[in-house]
CSV table of C-alpha atoms in Angstrom, one decimal:
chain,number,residue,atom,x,y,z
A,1,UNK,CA,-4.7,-7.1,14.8
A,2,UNK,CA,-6.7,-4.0,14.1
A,3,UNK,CA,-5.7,-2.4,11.1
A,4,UNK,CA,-6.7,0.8,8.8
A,5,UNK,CA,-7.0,1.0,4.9
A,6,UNK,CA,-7.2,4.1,3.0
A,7,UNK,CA,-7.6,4.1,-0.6
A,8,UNK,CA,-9.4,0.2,-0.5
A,9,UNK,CA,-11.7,1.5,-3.5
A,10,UNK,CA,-9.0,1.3,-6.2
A,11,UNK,CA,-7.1,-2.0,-7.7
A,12,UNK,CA,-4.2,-2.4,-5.1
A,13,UNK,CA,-6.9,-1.3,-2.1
A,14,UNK,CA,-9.5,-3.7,-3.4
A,15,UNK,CA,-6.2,-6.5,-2.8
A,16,UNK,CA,-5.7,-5.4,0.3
A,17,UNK,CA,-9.1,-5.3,1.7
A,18,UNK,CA,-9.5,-9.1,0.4
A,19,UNK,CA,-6.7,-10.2,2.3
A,20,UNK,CA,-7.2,-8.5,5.6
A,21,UNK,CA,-10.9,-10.2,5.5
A,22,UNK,CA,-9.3,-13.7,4.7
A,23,UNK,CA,-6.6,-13.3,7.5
A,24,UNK,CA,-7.9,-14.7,11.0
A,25,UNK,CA,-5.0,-12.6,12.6
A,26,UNK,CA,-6.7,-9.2,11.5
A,27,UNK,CA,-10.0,-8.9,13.4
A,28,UNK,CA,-10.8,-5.4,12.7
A,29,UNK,CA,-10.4,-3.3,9.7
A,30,UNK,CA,-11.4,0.8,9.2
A,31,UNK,CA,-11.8,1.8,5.8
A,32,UNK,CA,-11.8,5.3,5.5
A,33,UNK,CA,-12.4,6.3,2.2
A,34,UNK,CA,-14.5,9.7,0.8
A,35,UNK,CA,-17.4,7.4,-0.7
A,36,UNK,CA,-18.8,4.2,1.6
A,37,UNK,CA,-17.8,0.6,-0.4
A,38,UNK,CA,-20.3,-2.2,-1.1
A,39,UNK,CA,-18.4,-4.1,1.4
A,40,UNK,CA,-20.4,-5.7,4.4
A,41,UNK,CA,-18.3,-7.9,6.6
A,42,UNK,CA,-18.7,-8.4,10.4
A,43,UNK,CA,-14.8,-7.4,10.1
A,44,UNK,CA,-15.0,-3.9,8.6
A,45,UNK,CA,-16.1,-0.3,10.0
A,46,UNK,CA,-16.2,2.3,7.5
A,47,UNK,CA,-15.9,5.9,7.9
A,48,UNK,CA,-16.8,8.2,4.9
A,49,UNK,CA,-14.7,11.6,5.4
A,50,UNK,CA,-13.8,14.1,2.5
A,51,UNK,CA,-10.7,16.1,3.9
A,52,UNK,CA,-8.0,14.2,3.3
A,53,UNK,CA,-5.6,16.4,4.6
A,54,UNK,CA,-7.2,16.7,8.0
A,55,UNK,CA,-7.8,14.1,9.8
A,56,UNK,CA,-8.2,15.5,13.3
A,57,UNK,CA,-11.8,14.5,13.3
A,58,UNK,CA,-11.1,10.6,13.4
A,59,UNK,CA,-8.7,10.6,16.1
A,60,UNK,CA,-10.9,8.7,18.5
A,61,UNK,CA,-11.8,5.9,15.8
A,62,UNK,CA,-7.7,5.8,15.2
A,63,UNK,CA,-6.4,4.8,18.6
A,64,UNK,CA,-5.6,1.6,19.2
A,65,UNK,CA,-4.7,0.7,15.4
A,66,UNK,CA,-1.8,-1.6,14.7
A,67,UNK,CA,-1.2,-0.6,11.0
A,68,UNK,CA,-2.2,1.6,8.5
A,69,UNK,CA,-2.2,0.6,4.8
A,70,UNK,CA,-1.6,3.3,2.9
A,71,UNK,CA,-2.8,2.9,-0.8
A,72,UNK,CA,-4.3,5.9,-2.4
A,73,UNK,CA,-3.0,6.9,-5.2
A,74,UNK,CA,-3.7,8.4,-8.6
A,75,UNK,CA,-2.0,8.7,-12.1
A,76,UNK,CA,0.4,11.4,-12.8
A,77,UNK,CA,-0.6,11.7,-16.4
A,78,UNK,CA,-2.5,15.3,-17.0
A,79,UNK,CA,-1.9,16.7,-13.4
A,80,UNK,CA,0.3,19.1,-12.9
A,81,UNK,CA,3.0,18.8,-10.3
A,82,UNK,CA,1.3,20.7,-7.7
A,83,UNK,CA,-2.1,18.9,-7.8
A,84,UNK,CA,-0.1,15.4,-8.2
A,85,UNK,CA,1.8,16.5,-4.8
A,86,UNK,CA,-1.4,17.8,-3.2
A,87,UNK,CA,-2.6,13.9,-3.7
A,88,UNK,CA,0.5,11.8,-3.3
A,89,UNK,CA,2.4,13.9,-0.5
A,90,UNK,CA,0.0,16.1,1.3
A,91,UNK,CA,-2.6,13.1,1.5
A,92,UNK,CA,-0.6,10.6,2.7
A,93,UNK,CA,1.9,12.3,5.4
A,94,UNK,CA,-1.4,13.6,6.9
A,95,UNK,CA,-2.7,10.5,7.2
A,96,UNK,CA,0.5,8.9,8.8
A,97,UNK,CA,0.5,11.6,11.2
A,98,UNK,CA,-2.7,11.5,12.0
A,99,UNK,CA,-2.8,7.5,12.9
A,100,UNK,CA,1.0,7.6,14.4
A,101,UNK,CA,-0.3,10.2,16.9
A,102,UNK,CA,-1.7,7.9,19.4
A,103,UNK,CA,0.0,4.6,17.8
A,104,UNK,CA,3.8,4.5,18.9
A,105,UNK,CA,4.4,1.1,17.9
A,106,UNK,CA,2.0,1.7,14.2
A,107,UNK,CA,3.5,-0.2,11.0
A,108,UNK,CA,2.4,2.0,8.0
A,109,UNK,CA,2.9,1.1,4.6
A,110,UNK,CA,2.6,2.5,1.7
A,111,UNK,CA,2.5,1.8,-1.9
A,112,UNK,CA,4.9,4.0,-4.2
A,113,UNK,CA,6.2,2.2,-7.2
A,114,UNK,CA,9.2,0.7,-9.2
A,115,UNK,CA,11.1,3.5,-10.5
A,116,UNK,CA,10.8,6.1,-7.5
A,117,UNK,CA,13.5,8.5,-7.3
A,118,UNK,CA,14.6,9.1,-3.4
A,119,UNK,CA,17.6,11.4,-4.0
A,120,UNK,CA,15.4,13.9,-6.4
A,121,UNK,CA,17.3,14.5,-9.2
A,122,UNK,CA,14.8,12.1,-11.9
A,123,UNK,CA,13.5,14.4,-14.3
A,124,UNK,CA,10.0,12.1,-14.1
A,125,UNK,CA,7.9,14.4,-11.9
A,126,UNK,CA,6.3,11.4,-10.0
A,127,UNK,CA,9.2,9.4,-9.4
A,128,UNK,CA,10.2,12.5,-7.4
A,129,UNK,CA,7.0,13.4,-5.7
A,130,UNK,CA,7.2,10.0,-4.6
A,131,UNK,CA,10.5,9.8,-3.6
A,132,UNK,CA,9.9,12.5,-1.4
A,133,UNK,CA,7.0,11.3,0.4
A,134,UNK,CA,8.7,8.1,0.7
A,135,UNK,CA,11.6,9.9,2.8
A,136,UNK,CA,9.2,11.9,4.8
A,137,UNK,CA,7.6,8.8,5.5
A,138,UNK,CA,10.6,6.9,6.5
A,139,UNK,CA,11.3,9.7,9.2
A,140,UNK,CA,8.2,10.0,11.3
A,141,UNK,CA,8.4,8.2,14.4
A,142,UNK,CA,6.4,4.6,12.7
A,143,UNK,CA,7.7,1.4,11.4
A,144,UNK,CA,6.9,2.3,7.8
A,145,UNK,CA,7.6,0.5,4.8
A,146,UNK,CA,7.8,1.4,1.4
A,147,UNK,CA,6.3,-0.9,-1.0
A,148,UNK,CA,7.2,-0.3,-5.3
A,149,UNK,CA,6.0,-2.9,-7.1
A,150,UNK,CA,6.3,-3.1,-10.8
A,151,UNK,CA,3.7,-5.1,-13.0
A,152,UNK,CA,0.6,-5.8,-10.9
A,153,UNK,CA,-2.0,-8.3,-11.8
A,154,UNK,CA,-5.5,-7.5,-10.0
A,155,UNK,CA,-7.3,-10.7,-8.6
A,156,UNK,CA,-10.0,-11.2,-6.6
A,157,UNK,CA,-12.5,-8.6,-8.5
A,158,UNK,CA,-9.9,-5.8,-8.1
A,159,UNK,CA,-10.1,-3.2,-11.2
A,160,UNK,CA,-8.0,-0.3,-11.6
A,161,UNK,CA,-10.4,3.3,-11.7
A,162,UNK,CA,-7.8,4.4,-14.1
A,163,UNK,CA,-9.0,3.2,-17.6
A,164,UNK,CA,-5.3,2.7,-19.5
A,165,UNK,CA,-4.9,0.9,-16.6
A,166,UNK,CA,-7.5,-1.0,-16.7
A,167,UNK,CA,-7.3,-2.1,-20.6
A,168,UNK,CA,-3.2,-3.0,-19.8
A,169,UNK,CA,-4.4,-5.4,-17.7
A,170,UNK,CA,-7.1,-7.1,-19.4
A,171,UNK,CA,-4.7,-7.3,-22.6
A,172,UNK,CA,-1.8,-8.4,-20.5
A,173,UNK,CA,-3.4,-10.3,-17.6
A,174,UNK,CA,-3.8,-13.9,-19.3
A,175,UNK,CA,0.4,-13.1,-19.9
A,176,UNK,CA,1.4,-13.3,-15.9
A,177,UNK,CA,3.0,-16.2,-15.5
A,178,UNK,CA,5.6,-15.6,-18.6
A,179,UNK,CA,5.9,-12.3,-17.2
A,180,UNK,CA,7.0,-13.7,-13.9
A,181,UNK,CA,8.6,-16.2,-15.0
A,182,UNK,CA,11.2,-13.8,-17.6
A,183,UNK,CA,11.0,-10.7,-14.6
A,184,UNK,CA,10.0,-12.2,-11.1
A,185,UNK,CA,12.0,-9.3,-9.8
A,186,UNK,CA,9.5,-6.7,-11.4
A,187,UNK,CA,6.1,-8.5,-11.4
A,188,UNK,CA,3.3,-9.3,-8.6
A,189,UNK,CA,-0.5,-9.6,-7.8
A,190,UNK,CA,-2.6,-7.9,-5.3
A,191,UNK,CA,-3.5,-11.1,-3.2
A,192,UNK,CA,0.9,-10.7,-2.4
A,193,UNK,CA,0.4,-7.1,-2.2
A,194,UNK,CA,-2.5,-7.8,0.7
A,195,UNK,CA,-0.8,-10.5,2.1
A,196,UNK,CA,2.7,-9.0,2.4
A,197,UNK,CA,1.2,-6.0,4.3
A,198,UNK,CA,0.2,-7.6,6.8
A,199,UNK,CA,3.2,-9.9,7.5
A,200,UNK,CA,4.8,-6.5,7.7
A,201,UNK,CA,3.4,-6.1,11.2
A,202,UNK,CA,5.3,-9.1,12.1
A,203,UNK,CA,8.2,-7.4,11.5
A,204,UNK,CA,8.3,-5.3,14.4
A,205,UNK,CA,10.2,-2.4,12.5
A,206,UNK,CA,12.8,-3.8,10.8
A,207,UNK,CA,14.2,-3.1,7.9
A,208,UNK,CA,15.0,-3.0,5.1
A,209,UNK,CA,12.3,-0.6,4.4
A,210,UNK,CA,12.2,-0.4,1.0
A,211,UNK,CA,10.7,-3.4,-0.4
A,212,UNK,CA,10.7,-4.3,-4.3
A,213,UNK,CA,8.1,-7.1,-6.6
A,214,UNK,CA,10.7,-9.6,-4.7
A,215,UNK,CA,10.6,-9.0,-1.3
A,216,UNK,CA,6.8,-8.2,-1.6
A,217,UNK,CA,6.1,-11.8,-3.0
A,218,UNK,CA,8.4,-13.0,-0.4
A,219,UNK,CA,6.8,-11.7,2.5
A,220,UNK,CA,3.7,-12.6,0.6
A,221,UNK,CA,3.6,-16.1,0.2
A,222,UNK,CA,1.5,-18.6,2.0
A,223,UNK,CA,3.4,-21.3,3.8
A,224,UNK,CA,6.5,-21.5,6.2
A,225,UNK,CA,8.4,-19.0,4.7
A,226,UNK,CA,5.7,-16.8,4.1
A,227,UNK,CA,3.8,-13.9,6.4
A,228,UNK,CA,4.0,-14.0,9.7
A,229,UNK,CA,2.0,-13.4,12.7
A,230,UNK,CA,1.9,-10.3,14.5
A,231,UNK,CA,4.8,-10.5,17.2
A,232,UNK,CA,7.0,-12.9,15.0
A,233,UNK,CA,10.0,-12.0,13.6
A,234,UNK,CA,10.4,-13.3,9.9
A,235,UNK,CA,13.9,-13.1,8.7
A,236,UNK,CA,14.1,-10.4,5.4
A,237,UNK,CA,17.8,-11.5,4.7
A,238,UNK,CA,18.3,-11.0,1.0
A,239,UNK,CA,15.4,-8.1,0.6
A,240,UNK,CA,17.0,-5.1,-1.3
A,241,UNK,CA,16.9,-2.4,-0.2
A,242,UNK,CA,15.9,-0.5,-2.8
């Protein structure tokens, strides 16, 4: 499986990166990203590139991919909504467009987040944004899937680069298993996150497309019922669809 991964620098990226590199089904991984990671694995090609809404340069490098995981992303807070879209929605339908173009049969995912408004009327400017770049996504010509996970707790060295962020998790971390325990429908990790991904490709575009903390740590659990191999179809019975 030859996959991409943009965004692989922040907390859910960092996941995602860990998990492609532990997964003997993924053989190659291109990390595009604007600044090169300390990441050296016979596995990974990276590509430093600064225009993210332009990605005709890297066409060659994005032939033959089988997914794309999308997870850049930043904080609303302090942005204004134009800036927020230019980042959220500009960014990332480039990017799907751009590694679709030669990919029919591409699964792209991409990480939005509990709370995303898809009809937008929410008065919460990012649950709109996101909504709408969730929709946009869901209409290109890709087997896309929307991930929006609620609590996330980082593992394997992954940090948030947003600094609230980053204190939440250190003062809640050491909490995780009540929290899933009292909310397993709103709670995850990244390793699930990484891991779910990738069984995505397995699914050969079938819905449901809109995956919640319970289908992600469905799709992301080790073991029978748990990702599966390019090609094979696991069942996602019971996975809302919203």
């Amino acid at each position: 499986m030859r996959v991409a991964v943009l965004g692989a620098s922040g907390m859910v990226g960092h996941g995602v990166l860990d998990a492609c590199l532990r997964d003997p089904r993924v053989e190659d991984v291109l990390v595009v990203g604007r600044t090169p990671l300390n990441t050296v694995h016979p596995k990974v090609r990276q590509i430093t590139h600064a225009d993210f809404t332009d990605f005709g340069a890297l066409q060659d490098e994005l032939r033959g991919l089988d997914a794309c995981f999308y997870c850049l992303g930043v904080s609303a807070a302090g942005r204004t909504e134009a800036e927020y879209t230019r980042i959220t929605y500009d960014y990332t339908l480039a990017a799907a467009r751009a590694v679709s173009a030669d990919n029919p049969a591409l699964t792209f995912t991409y990480v939005s987040g509990e709370g995303t408004d898809s009809t937008g009327t929410s008065r919460t400017m990012w649950a709109r944004v996101k909504g709408r770049t969730e929709n946009d996504l869901l209409a290109l010509p890709v087997h896309a899937y929307m991930f929006r996970p609620g609590y996330i707790r980082p593992g394997a060295g992954a940090v948030s680069r947003t600094a609230a962020y980053r204190w939440t998790y250190r003062l809640t971390s050491w909490l995780y298993p009540l929290l899933h325990r009292l909310a397993p429908r709103h709670t995850t990790t990244t390793e699930q996150l990484g891991r779910a991904m990738i069984a995505t490709v397995g699914l050969d575009g079938r819905g449901p497309h809109v995956l919640d903390s319970s289908a992600i740590n469905r799709l992301g659990t080790p073991g029978p019922a748990g990702p599966a191999a390019p090609g094979e179809r696991p069942e996602p019975e019971g996975v809302p669809t919203a």
